[in-house]
Amino acid sequence: MSLYTTARRWLATNSSRVYLERFLQQAARQLPAGSLVLDAGAGDCRYADLFQHTNYIAVDFAKVAKPYGELDVIADLVHLPFPSAYFDAIICTQVLEHLPKPQIALGELHRLLRPGGKLWLTAPLYYEEHEAPFDFYRYTRFGLDHLLSAVGFQITSLMPLEGYWGTLAYQWRSAAYQLPWILPSSYGGTIVRLVSIPFLITMKLVLASASVFATHIDLRYYDTSRWHCKNYKIEAYKPDIPKSAL
């Protein structure tokens, strides 16, 4: 492998994506062959291959201007065309922030799960606006606990998806991208703007390098002691006894 290829791979590495794939790999390993699995908000279906041994059904509302995978159903998550207790498992990753009525959508996912069925869900705490105009919320662990518990889910695990270094990597990568190459005229005259160029270039390089370093530290150590993560990952299930009957 060339030095150039290695450098490109390092620069492109995103610890959140790595940890998300590991999270879903773990989910897939727990599911017997032939399980009915719903990917709620599947988007480009990038994790479909992990569930080849199951009956995988991809659903999305397909209203954002982006590439989509092979969707089985196009529908809003607040009203899905499946009977109650139909699925053995549901995955819903990086979707909840795009739902204007998240509690109703979670209630619908709860309806679709068979008793004992599992939900694997991730949602952001810290992330820039994206997929406009369908971007509505960010979630604390307490908010996620409240929303899921309110519709009847039993949470078995609620943890940061990535560690604190992953959050730093994202912040530094964003700063490197957002810094201009030259200051706009509102910052001052031509001389000020020209003199600032070496500083801006240096800052971009420093921040980009720091982001790569932090990403690989995050993948090595997964430091969650500060709970200042980009995203949370949740494992939950639908109890055999409805909450209302307890």
Short mmCIF file of C-alpha atoms in Angstrom, two decimals, residues 40-196:
data_model
loop_
_atom_site.label_atom_id
_atom_site.label_comp_id
_atom_site.label_asym_id
_atom_site.label_seq_id
_atom_site.Cartn_x
_atom_site.Cartn_y
_atom_site.Cartn_z
CA ALA A 40 -36.21 2.10 10.06
CA GLY A 41 -34.83 5.08 8.16
CA ALA A 42 -32.47 2.94 6.10
CA GLY A 43 -31.16 5.70 3.83
CA ASP A 44 -28.47 4.24 1.58
CA CYS A 45 -28.82 0.80 3.25
CA ARG A 46 -25.08 0.77 3.91
CA TYR A 47 -25.40 -1.88 6.62
CA ALA A 48 -27.72 -4.24 4.75
CA ASP A 49 -24.91 -6.73 4.09
CA LEU A 50 -24.56 -7.34 7.83
CA PHE A 51 -28.08 -8.75 7.87
CA GLN A 52 -27.90 -11.03 4.82
CA HIS A 53 -28.79 -14.03 6.97
CA THR A 54 -32.08 -12.36 7.98
CA ASN A 55 -35.20 -11.17 6.22
CA TYR A 56 -34.10 -7.54 6.05
CA ILE A 57 -36.69 -4.87 5.19
CA ALA A 58 -35.50 -1.32 4.45
CA VAL A 59 -37.88 1.60 5.00
CA ASP A 60 -37.37 5.33 4.51
CA PHE A 61 -39.49 8.34 3.59
CA ALA A 62 -37.03 9.20 0.79
CA LYS A 63 -37.61 12.95 0.78
CA VAL A 64 -34.03 14.15 1.26
CA ALA A 65 -31.92 14.96 -1.80
CA LYS A 66 -29.37 12.17 -1.31
CA PRO A 67 -28.70 8.67 -2.68
CA TYR A 68 -30.91 5.90 -1.29
CA GLY A 69 -30.39 2.17 -1.26
CA GLU A 70 -32.86 -0.46 -2.43
CA LEU A 71 -35.82 0.43 -0.23
CA ASP A 72 -38.56 -2.13 0.25
CA VAL A 73 -41.10 0.42 1.48
CA ILE A 74 -41.31 4.21 1.23
CA ALA A 75 -43.21 5.47 4.26
CA ASP A 76 -43.11 7.83 7.21
CA LEU A 77 -41.98 6.15 10.44
CA VAL A 78 -44.99 7.44 12.34
CA HIS A 79 -47.25 5.17 10.28
CA LEU A 80 -45.79 1.99 8.79
CA PRO A 81 -47.76 -0.56 6.72
CA PHE A 82 -47.02 -3.64 8.83
CA PRO A 83 -49.13 -5.54 11.34
CA SER A 84 -48.41 -5.33 15.06
CA ALA A 85 -45.74 -7.62 16.53
CA TYR A 86 -44.42 -8.32 13.03
CA PHE A 87 -40.65 -7.89 13.46
CA ASP A 88 -38.13 -9.81 15.53
CA ALA A 89 -35.74 -6.84 15.61
CA ILE A 90 -35.50 -3.21 14.52
CA ILE A 91 -32.45 -1.08 13.79
CA CYS A 92 -32.80 2.70 13.69
CA THR A 93 -29.52 4.55 13.35
CA GLN A 94 -28.99 8.30 13.04
CA VAL A 95 -32.66 8.83 12.25
CA LEU A 96 -34.35 10.14 15.39
CA GLU A 97 -33.06 13.70 14.93
CA HIS A 98 -34.87 13.88 11.58
CA LEU A 99 -38.31 13.03 12.96
CA PRO A 100 -40.57 15.95 13.94
CA LYS A 101 -42.59 13.61 16.18
CA PRO A 102 -40.00 11.20 17.60
CA GLN A 103 -42.15 9.81 20.41
CA ILE A 104 -44.92 8.84 18.00
CA ALA A 105 -42.37 7.16 15.71
CA LEU A 106 -40.87 5.24 18.64
CA GLY A 107 -44.37 4.16 19.64
CA GLU A 108 -44.86 2.83 16.13
CA LEU A 109 -41.59 0.88 16.31
CA HIS A 110 -42.71 -0.54 19.66
CA ARG A 111 -45.99 -1.64 18.07
CA LEU A 112 -44.17 -3.44 15.27
CA LEU A 113 -41.86 -5.44 17.53
CA ARG A 114 -42.94 -8.82 18.80
CA PRO A 115 -42.79 -9.24 22.60
CA GLY A 116 -39.15 -9.81 23.48
CA GLY A 117 -38.00 -8.24 20.21
CA LYS A 118 -34.97 -5.95 20.29
CA LEU A 119 -34.31 -2.40 19.15
CA TRP A 120 -30.84 -1.10 18.31
CA LEU A 121 -30.86 2.69 18.03
CA THR A 122 -28.34 5.51 17.74
CA ALA A 123 -28.96 9.26 17.90
CA PRO A 124 -26.77 12.38 18.02
CA LEU A 125 -26.01 14.64 20.94
CA TYR A 126 -23.50 16.86 19.16
CA TYR A 127 -23.60 17.32 15.39
CA GLU A 128 -24.04 20.07 12.83
CA GLU A 129 -27.34 20.66 11.05
CA HIS A 130 -27.72 18.25 8.15
CA GLU A 131 -30.26 16.89 5.67
CA ALA A 132 -32.12 20.21 5.80
CA PRO A 133 -34.91 20.95 6.33
CA PHE A 134 -35.49 17.59 8.05
CA ASP A 135 -33.29 18.13 11.09
CA PHE A 136 -35.15 18.84 14.31
CA TYR A 137 -33.48 17.59 17.52
CA ARG A 138 -30.38 16.53 19.43
CA TYR A 139 -30.64 14.11 22.37
CA THR A 140 -29.15 13.72 25.82
CA ARG A 141 -29.05 10.26 27.39
CA PHE A 142 -31.82 11.36 29.74
CA GLY A 143 -34.02 12.48 26.86
CA LEU A 144 -33.52 9.17 25.07
CA ASP A 145 -34.30 7.24 28.24
CA HIS A 146 -37.48 9.27 28.69
CA LEU A 147 -38.70 8.85 25.10
CA LEU A 148 -38.06 5.12 24.92
CA SER A 149 -39.45 4.34 28.37
CA ALA A 150 -42.57 6.42 27.75
CA VAL A 151 -43.64 4.22 24.83
CA GLY A 152 -42.93 0.95 26.64
CA PHE A 153 -39.35 -0.02 25.77
CA GLN A 154 -37.09 -1.53 28.40
CA ILE A 155 -33.55 -0.19 27.98
CA THR A 156 -30.75 -2.68 28.58
CA SER A 157 -27.84 -0.44 27.54
CA LEU A 158 -27.44 3.28 26.87
CA MET A 159 -23.84 4.30 26.19
CA PRO A 160 -21.79 6.80 24.18
CA LEU A 161 -21.25 5.51 20.66
CA GLU A 162 -17.76 6.96 20.47
CA GLY A 163 -15.43 8.35 23.12
CA TYR A 164 -14.54 11.94 23.94
CA TRP A 165 -11.62 11.90 21.49
CA GLY A 166 -14.10 11.17 18.72
CA THR A 167 -15.98 14.35 19.61
CA LEU A 168 -12.75 16.34 19.56
CA ALA A 169 -11.85 14.82 16.20
CA TYR A 170 -15.18 15.92 14.79
CA GLN A 171 -14.83 19.47 16.18
CA TRP A 172 -11.30 19.86 14.84
CA ARG A 173 -12.20 18.36 11.44
CA SER A 174 -15.18 20.73 11.16
CA ALA A 175 -13.02 23.72 12.11
CA ALA A 176 -10.40 22.78 9.52
CA TYR A 177 -13.11 22.55 6.86
CA GLN A 178 -14.99 25.72 7.86
CA LEU A 179 -11.98 28.05 8.16
CA PRO A 180 -11.68 30.13 4.98
CA TRP A 181 -8.53 30.21 2.88
CA ILE A 182 -8.75 33.99 2.82
CA LEU A 183 -10.72 36.32 5.08
CA PRO A 184 -13.71 38.17 3.60
CA SER A 185 -13.43 41.90 3.00
CA SER A 186 -15.44 42.66 6.15
CA TYR A 187 -12.38 41.64 8.21
CA GLY A 188 -10.26 44.50 6.93
CA GLY A 189 -8.23 45.74 3.98
CA THR A 190 -6.26 43.79 1.40
CA ILE A 191 -3.03 43.78 3.41
CA VAL A 192 -4.73 42.30 6.50
CA ARG A 193 -6.42 39.66 4.39
CA LEU A 194 -3.21 38.68 2.57
CA VAL A 195 -1.15 38.55 5.76
CA SER A 196 -3.74 36.22 7.32
#
